[in-house]
PDB file of C-alpha atoms in Angstrom:
ATOM      1  CA  UNK A   1      78.049  93.812 104.331  1.00 35.00           C
ATOM      2  CA  UNK A   2      79.528  95.535 101.274  1.00 37.00           C
ATOM      3  CA  UNK A   3      83.040  96.848 101.469  1.00 34.00           C
ATOM      4  CA  UNK A   4      81.773 100.161 100.049  1.00 34.00           C
ATOM      5  CA  UNK A   5      85.025 102.022  99.711  1.00 34.00           C
ATOM      6  CA  UNK A   6      83.943 105.440  98.420  1.00 32.00           C
ATOM      7  CA  UNK A   7      86.813 107.541  97.130  1.00 33.00           C
ATOM      8  CA  UNK A   8      87.064 111.232  96.508  1.00 29.00           C
ATOM      9  CA  UNK A   9      89.252 110.916  93.429  1.00 33.00           C
ATOM     10  CA  UNK A  10      89.211 108.609  90.438  1.00 33.00           C
ATOM     11  CA  UNK A  11      91.869 105.945  90.083  1.00 32.00           C
ATOM     12  CA  UNK A  12      94.209 106.246  87.143  1.00 33.00           C
ATOM     13  CA  UNK A  13      96.157 103.597  85.318  1.00 35.00           C
ATOM     14  CA  UNK A  14      99.933 103.581  85.423  1.00 40.00           C
ATOM     15  CA  UNK A  15     101.753 104.425  82.185  1.00 38.00           C
ATOM     16  CA  UNK A  16     103.949 101.416  82.905  1.00 45.00           C
ATOM     17  CA  UNK A  17     101.686  98.888  84.506  1.00 39.00           C
ATOM     18  CA  UNK A  18      98.146  97.633  84.130  1.00 34.00           C
ATOM     19  CA  UNK A  19      96.534  94.637  85.810  1.00 33.00           C
ATOM     20  CA  UNK A  20      98.789  91.633  85.406  1.00 32.00           C
ATOM     21  CA  UNK A  21      97.056  88.466  84.399  1.00 29.00           C
ATOM     22  CA  UNK A  22      99.371  86.546  86.718  1.00 31.00           C
ATOM     23  CA  UNK A  23      98.592  88.663  89.787  1.00 33.00           C
ATOM     24  CA  UNK A  24      96.474  86.610  92.161  1.00 34.00           C
ATOM     25  CA  UNK A  25      93.238  88.221  93.282  1.00 33.00           C
ATOM     26  CA  UNK A  26      93.103  88.592  97.049  1.00 35.00           C
ATOM     27  CA  UNK A  27      89.917  89.057  99.018  1.00 41.00           C
ATOM     28  CA  UNK A  28      86.440  89.339  97.482  1.00 46.00           C
ATOM     29  CA  UNK A  29      85.781  90.454  93.930  1.00 55.00           C
ATOM     30  CA  UNK A  30      85.446  94.219  93.952  1.00 56.00           C
ATOM     31  CA  UNK A  31      83.047  96.152  91.718  1.00 59.00           C
ATOM     32  CA  UNK A  32      83.727  99.738  90.674  1.00 61.00           C
ATOM     33  CA  UNK A  33      80.869 102.079  89.798  1.00 66.00           C
ATOM     34  CA  UNK A  34      80.061 105.775  89.855  1.00 65.00           C
ATOM     35  CA  UNK A  35      77.750 107.056  92.565  1.00 65.00           C
ATOM     36  CA  UNK A  36      76.977 110.737  92.134  1.00 61.00           C
ATOM     37  CA  UNK A  37      80.113 111.106  90.055  1.00 57.00           C
ATOM     38  CA  UNK A  38      82.329 109.538  92.744  1.00 56.00           C
ATOM     39  CA  UNK A  39      84.080 106.205  92.086  1.00 53.00           C
ATOM     40  CA  UNK A  40      82.728 103.679  94.589  1.00 61.00           C
ATOM     41  CA  UNK A  41      84.002 100.186  95.345  1.00 55.00           C
ATOM     42  CA  UNK A  42      81.925  97.346  96.776  1.00 61.00           C
ATOM     43  CA  UNK A  43      82.042  93.563  97.038  1.00 61.00           C
ATOM     44  CA  UNK A  44      78.422  93.452  95.800  1.00 71.00           C
ATOM     45  CA  UNK A  45      77.623  94.588  92.242  1.00 75.00           C
ATOM     46  CA  UNK A  46      75.283  97.603  92.173  1.00 72.00           C
ATOM     47  CA  UNK A  47      71.643  96.859  91.393  1.00 76.00           C
ATOM     48  CA  UNK A  48      71.466  99.742  88.937  1.00 77.00           C
ATOM     49  CA  UNK A  49      73.940 101.433  86.673  1.00 73.00           C
ATOM     50  CA  UNK A  50      77.110 100.386  84.932  1.00 77.00           C
ATOM     51  CA  UNK A  51      80.035  98.865  86.778  1.00 62.00           C
ATOM     52  CA  UNK A  52      83.313  97.109  86.108  1.00 61.00           C
ATOM     53  CA  UNK A  53      85.292  94.547  88.087  1.00 57.00           C
ATOM     54  CA  UNK A  54      88.154  96.441  89.668  1.00 49.00           C
ATOM     55  CA  UNK A  55      91.574  95.034  88.829  1.00 60.00           C
ATOM     56  CA  UNK A  56      94.695  96.576  90.339  1.00 61.00           C
ATOM     57  CA  UNK A  57      97.390  97.727  87.938  1.00 68.00           C
ATOM     58  CA  UNK A  58     100.219  95.880  89.657  1.00 88.00           C
ATOM     59  CA  UNK A  59     100.985  93.292  92.321  1.00 90.00           C
ATOM     60  CA  UNK A  60     101.130  95.861  95.144  1.00 94.00           C
ATOM     61  CA  UNK A  61      98.343  98.134  93.885  1.00 89.00           C
ATOM     62  CA  UNK A  62      95.237  96.352  95.130  1.00 87.00           C
ATOM     63  CA  UNK A  63      93.313  98.435  97.642  1.00 87.00           C
ATOM     64  CA  UNK A  64      91.797  95.178  98.942  1.00 85.00           C
ATOM     65  CA  UNK A  65      95.056  93.225  99.287  1.00 90.00           C
ATOM     66  CA  UNK A  66      95.343  91.126 102.441  1.00 92.00           C
ATOM     67  CA  UNK A  67      99.092  90.582 102.030  1.00 96.00           C
ATOM     68  CA  UNK A  68     101.164  91.459 105.095  1.00 98.00           C
ATOM     69  CA  UNK A  69     103.814  93.604 103.417  1.00 98.00           C
ATOM     70  CA  UNK A  70     105.903  93.682 106.581  1.00 98.00           C
ATOM     71  CA  UNK A  71     106.251  89.907 106.539  1.00 98.00           C
ATOM     72  CA  UNK A  72     105.720  88.701 102.965  1.00 97.00           C
ATOM     73  CA  UNK A  73     108.594  86.683 101.492  1.00 97.00           C
ATOM     74  CA  UNK A  74     111.361  88.765  99.924  1.00 98.00           C
ATOM     75  CA  UNK A  75     113.187  87.843  96.725  1.00 98.00           C
ATOM     76  CA  UNK A  76     116.814  88.321  97.697  1.00 97.00           C
ATOM     77  CA  UNK A  77     118.578  86.200  95.093  1.00 96.00           C
ATOM     78  CA  UNK A  78     116.578  86.374  91.855  1.00 97.00           C
ATOM     79  CA  UNK A  79     118.174  88.313  88.982  1.00 98.00           C
ATOM     80  CA  UNK A  80     121.078  89.421  91.142  1.00 97.00           C
ATOM     81  CA  UNK A  81     123.464  90.078  88.261  1.00 98.00           C
ATOM     82  CA  UNK A  82     120.880  91.952  86.201  1.00 98.00           C
ATOM     83  CA  UNK A  83     119.743  94.110  89.106  1.00 98.00           C
ATOM     84  CA  UNK A  84     123.302  94.801  90.218  1.00 98.00           C
ATOM     85  CA  UNK A  85     124.362  95.851  86.727  1.00 98.00           C
ATOM     86  CA  UNK A  86     121.349  98.122  86.191  1.00 98.00           C
ATOM     87  CA  UNK A  87     121.677  99.668  89.643  1.00 98.00           C
ATOM     88  CA  UNK A  88     125.342 100.437  89.031  1.00 98.00           C
ATOM     89  CA  UNK A  89     124.709 101.801  85.541  1.00 98.00           C
ATOM     90  CA  UNK A  90     122.003 104.218  86.714  1.00 98.00           C
ATOM     91  CA  UNK A  91     123.355 104.896  90.221  1.00 98.00           C
ATOM     92  CA  UNK A  92     120.422 103.304  92.007  1.00 98.00           C
ATOM     93  CA  UNK A  93     120.089 101.479  95.303  1.00 98.00           C
ATOM     94  CA  UNK A  94     119.678  97.780  94.351  1.00 98.00           C
ATOM     95  CA  UNK A  95     117.175  97.491  97.204  1.00 98.00           C
ATOM     96  CA  UNK A  96     114.974 100.077  95.508  1.00 98.00           C
ATOM     97  CA  UNK A  97     115.096  98.204  92.208  1.00 98.00           C
ATOM     98  CA  UNK A  98     114.092  95.013  94.013  1.00 98.00           C
ATOM     99  CA  UNK A  99     111.298  96.802  95.861  1.00 98.00           C
ATOM    100  CA  UNK A 100     109.829  98.158  92.623  1.00 98.00           C
ATOM    101  CA  UNK A 101     110.101  94.781  90.858  1.00 98.00           C
ATOM    102  CA  UNK A 102     108.398  93.138  93.831  1.00 98.00           C
ATOM    103  CA  UNK A 103     105.639  95.754  93.814  1.00 97.00           C
ATOM    104  CA  UNK A 104     105.122  95.591  90.060  1.00 95.00           C
ATOM    105  CA  UNK A 105     105.235  91.869  89.306  1.00 95.00           C
ATOM    106  CA  UNK A 106     106.323  89.935  92.409  1.00 95.00           C
ATOM    107  CA  UNK A 107     109.358  88.875  90.358  1.00 97.00           C
ATOM    108  CA  UNK A 108     107.222  87.200  87.702  1.00 95.00           C
ATOM    109  CA  UNK A 109     109.162  87.726  84.478  1.00 96.00           C
ATOM    110  CA  UNK A 110     106.178  86.471  82.454  1.00 93.00           C
ATOM    111  CA  UNK A 111     103.729  88.961  83.958  1.00 92.00           C
ATOM    112  CA  UNK A 112     101.714  90.667  81.239  1.00 84.00           C
ATOM    113  CA  UNK A 113      98.832  93.058  81.692  1.00 74.00           C
ATOM    114  CA  UNK A 114      95.601  93.280  79.756  1.00 70.00           C
ATOM    115  CA  UNK A 115      96.911  96.467  78.136  1.00 69.00           C
ATOM    116  CA  UNK A 116     100.293  95.013  77.274  1.00 78.00           C
ATOM    117  CA  UNK A 117     102.627  95.963  80.126  1.00 82.00           C
ATOM    118  CA  UNK A 118     105.350  93.364  80.269  1.00 91.00           C
ATOM    119  CA  UNK A 119     107.806  91.698  82.550  1.00 95.00           C
ATOM    120  CA  UNK A 120     109.406  92.266  85.891  1.00 97.00           C
ATOM    121  CA  UNK A 121     109.070  96.059  85.888  1.00 97.00           C
ATOM    122  CA  UNK A 122     105.854  96.089  83.826  1.00 95.00           C
ATOM    123  CA  UNK A 123     106.954  98.186  80.862  1.00 94.00           C
ATOM    124  CA  UNK A 124     104.368  99.300  78.346  1.00 88.00           C
ATOM    125  CA  UNK A 125     105.501  98.815  74.715  1.00 91.00           C
ATOM    126  CA  UNK A 126     105.666 102.549  74.041  1.00 90.00           C
ATOM    127  CA  UNK A 127     107.631 103.196  77.217  1.00 91.00           C
ATOM    128  CA  UNK A 128     110.002 100.358  76.371  1.00 94.00           C
ATOM    129  CA  UNK A 129     110.677 101.866  72.942  1.00 94.00           C
ATOM    130  CA  UNK A 130     111.239 105.295  74.482  1.00 93.00           C
ATOM    131  CA  UNK A 131     113.782 103.763  76.866  1.00 94.00           C
ATOM    132  CA  UNK A 132     115.551 101.880  74.094  1.00 94.00           C
ATOM    133  CA  UNK A 133     114.547  98.449  75.409  1.00 95.00           C
ATOM    134  CA  UNK A 134     115.132  95.929  72.646  1.00 90.00           C
ATOM    135  CA  UNK A 135     113.065  93.126  74.177  1.00 93.00           C
ATOM    136  CA  UNK A 136     110.813  93.922  77.139  1.00 94.00           C
ATOM    137  CA  UNK A 137     110.161  90.220  77.672  1.00 93.00           C
ATOM    138  CA  UNK A 138     113.835  89.619  78.402  1.00 97.00           C
ATOM    139  CA  UNK A 139     114.504  90.050  82.143  1.00 97.00           C
ATOM    140  CA  UNK A 140     117.845  91.808  81.673  1.00 98.00           C
ATOM    141  CA  UNK A 141     116.446  94.271  79.130  1.00 97.00           C
ATOM    142  CA  UNK A 142     113.309  94.812  81.206  1.00 98.00           C
ATOM    143  CA  UNK A 143     115.248  95.541  84.373  1.00 98.00           C
ATOM    144  CA  UNK A 144     117.611  97.875  82.546  1.00 97.00           C
ATOM    145  CA  UNK A 145     114.698  99.811  81.037  1.00 97.00           C
ATOM    146  CA  UNK A 146     112.755 100.004  84.289  1.00 97.00           C
ATOM    147  CA  UNK A 147     115.852 101.092  86.189  1.00 98.00           C
ATOM    148  CA  UNK A 148     116.543 103.795  83.611  1.00 98.00           C
ATOM    149  CA  UNK A 149     112.992 105.093  83.944  1.00 97.00           C
ATOM    150  CA  UNK A 150     113.163 104.971  87.736  1.00 98.00           C
ATOM    151  CA  UNK A 151     116.467 106.856  87.738  1.00 98.00           C
ATOM    152  CA  UNK A 152     114.906 109.528  85.553  1.00 97.00           C
ATOM    153  CA  UNK A 153     112.021 109.917  87.971  1.00 97.00           C
ATOM    154  CA  UNK A 154     114.385 110.231  90.926  1.00 98.00           C
ATOM    155  CA  UNK A 155     116.322 112.927  89.090  1.00 98.00           C
ATOM    156  CA  UNK A 156     113.103 114.741  88.216  1.00 98.00           C
ATOM    157  CA  UNK A 157     111.863 114.677  91.800  1.00 98.00           C
ATOM    158  CA  UNK A 158     115.192 115.434  93.472  1.00 98.00           C
ATOM    159  CA  UNK A 159     115.811 111.905  94.782  1.00 98.00           C
ATOM    160  CA  UNK A 160     112.506 111.819  96.662  1.00 98.00           C
ATOM    161  CA  UNK A 161     111.694 108.084  96.708  1.00 98.00           C
ATOM    162  CA  UNK A 162     108.081 108.730  97.702  1.00 98.00           C
ATOM    163  CA  UNK A 163     107.439 110.957  94.703  1.00 98.00           C
ATOM    164  CA  UNK A 164     109.420 108.748  92.331  1.00 98.00           C
ATOM    165  CA  UNK A 165     107.398 105.707  93.385  1.00 98.00           C
ATOM    166  CA  UNK A 166     104.161 107.650  92.973  1.00 97.00           C
ATOM    167  CA  UNK A 167     105.267 108.753  89.514  1.00 96.00           C
ATOM    168  CA  UNK A 168     106.195 105.189  88.539  1.00 94.00           C
ATOM    169  CA  UNK A 169     102.619 104.197  89.308  1.00 91.00           C
ATOM    170  CA  UNK A 170     100.521 107.221  88.356  1.00 90.00           C
ATOM    171  CA  UNK A 171     102.840 109.112  86.019  1.00 92.00           C
ATOM    172  CA  UNK A 172     105.052 112.135  86.702  1.00 94.00           C
ATOM    173  CA  UNK A 173     102.439 114.578  85.419  1.00 95.00           C
ATOM    174  CA  UNK A 174      99.987 113.469  88.110  1.00 94.00           C
ATOM    175  CA  UNK A 175     102.634 113.961  90.799  1.00 96.00           C
ATOM    176  CA  UNK A 176     103.372 117.447  89.518  1.00 96.00           C
ATOM    177  CA  UNK A 177      99.678 118.295  89.263  1.00 94.00           C
ATOM    178  CA  UNK A 178      99.067 117.470  92.910  1.00 94.00           C
ATOM    179  CA  UNK A 179     102.509 118.578  94.124  1.00 97.00           C
ATOM    180  CA  UNK A 180     102.868 115.235  95.880  1.00 97.00           C
ATOM    181  CA  UNK A 181     101.412 111.752  95.928  1.00 96.00           C
ATOM    182  CA  UNK A 182      98.164 111.928  93.917  1.00 92.00           C
ATOM    183  CA  UNK A 183      94.915 111.262  95.812  1.00 90.00           C
ATOM    184  CA  UNK A 184      94.394 107.933  94.069  1.00 90.00           C
ATOM    185  CA  UNK A 185      93.827 105.022  96.439  1.00 88.00           C
ATOM    186  CA  UNK A 186      95.825 102.657  94.245  1.00 89.00           C
ATOM    187  CA  UNK A 187      98.813 104.982  94.068  1.00 92.00           C
ATOM    188  CA  UNK A 188      98.750 105.706  97.785  1.00 95.00           C
ATOM    189  CA  UNK A 189      98.824 102.029  98.784  1.00 96.00           C
ATOM    190  CA  UNK A 190     101.460 101.351  96.122  1.00 96.00           C
ATOM    191  CA  UNK A 191     103.778 104.017  97.534  1.00 98.00           C
ATOM    192  CA  UNK A 192     103.309 102.765 101.094  1.00 98.00           C
ATOM    193  CA  UNK A 193     104.118  99.205 100.069  1.00 98.00           C
ATOM    194  CA  UNK A 194     107.149 100.137  97.969  1.00 98.00           C
ATOM    195  CA  UNK A 195     108.572 101.993 100.963  1.00 98.00           C
ATOM    196  CA  UNK A 196     107.948  99.030 103.274  1.00 98.00           C
ATOM    197  CA  UNK A 197     109.594  96.694 100.769  1.00 98.00           C
ATOM    198  CA  UNK A 198     112.504  99.089 100.267  1.00 98.00           C
ATOM    199  CA  UNK A 199     113.250  99.199 103.987  1.00 98.00           C
ATOM    200  CA  UNK A 200     113.033  95.426 104.266  1.00 98.00           C
ATOM    201  CA  UNK A 201     115.261  94.812 101.237  1.00 98.00           C
ATOM    202  CA  UNK A 202     117.831  97.296 102.532  1.00 98.00           C
ATOM    203  CA  UNK A 203     117.936  95.593 105.919  1.00 97.00           C
ATOM    204  CA  UNK A 204     118.165  92.112 104.404  1.00 96.00           C
ATOM    205  CA  UNK A 205     120.716  92.915 101.719  1.00 93.00           C
ATOM    206  CA  UNK A 206     123.001  94.687 104.161  1.00 88.00           C
ATOM    207  CA  UNK A 207     122.731  91.830 106.629  1.00 69.00           C
TER     208      UNK A 207
END
């Protein structure tokens, strides 16, 4: 039986992250098409009309993911110095930086999207230049740039982690437009998973 996940709002691509080639596909292949102007998702390609294979824009963005986010392995030791330095520089909780890296790339420094987003925090080339990132493929530079962007979002949304996470995925303009988490399925699952990961990293890092 088809999955048939009809949505009321179109998905948008993150300004920072598009589908990473290294992100494993979980569950059946999902096909996206328009039915009466509404984006519809199914595990069976439609008999008529155009469709595309749906690819999530980041590791934690797949609406069909079967990962147990409350139990999946955490990355507690990787890039400790780089994360600690960036968190201190931009006054961020290191657990939040780890949660976003986990959600974006699952700590795969070589992750690269079809549209060019790069590295641990999946920076698009234009965003990297805007943030002054010299080499987005370098983990230290990537983390510093992503942390700077995340800190800016937190400042913009008055330290609301939910809104900052939504903006990291869907863009701050979308968050402002909807005065909250946008009604995009990908963004909504992303925010939920970042918050789960954040709580787990905080608990683990604090012992």
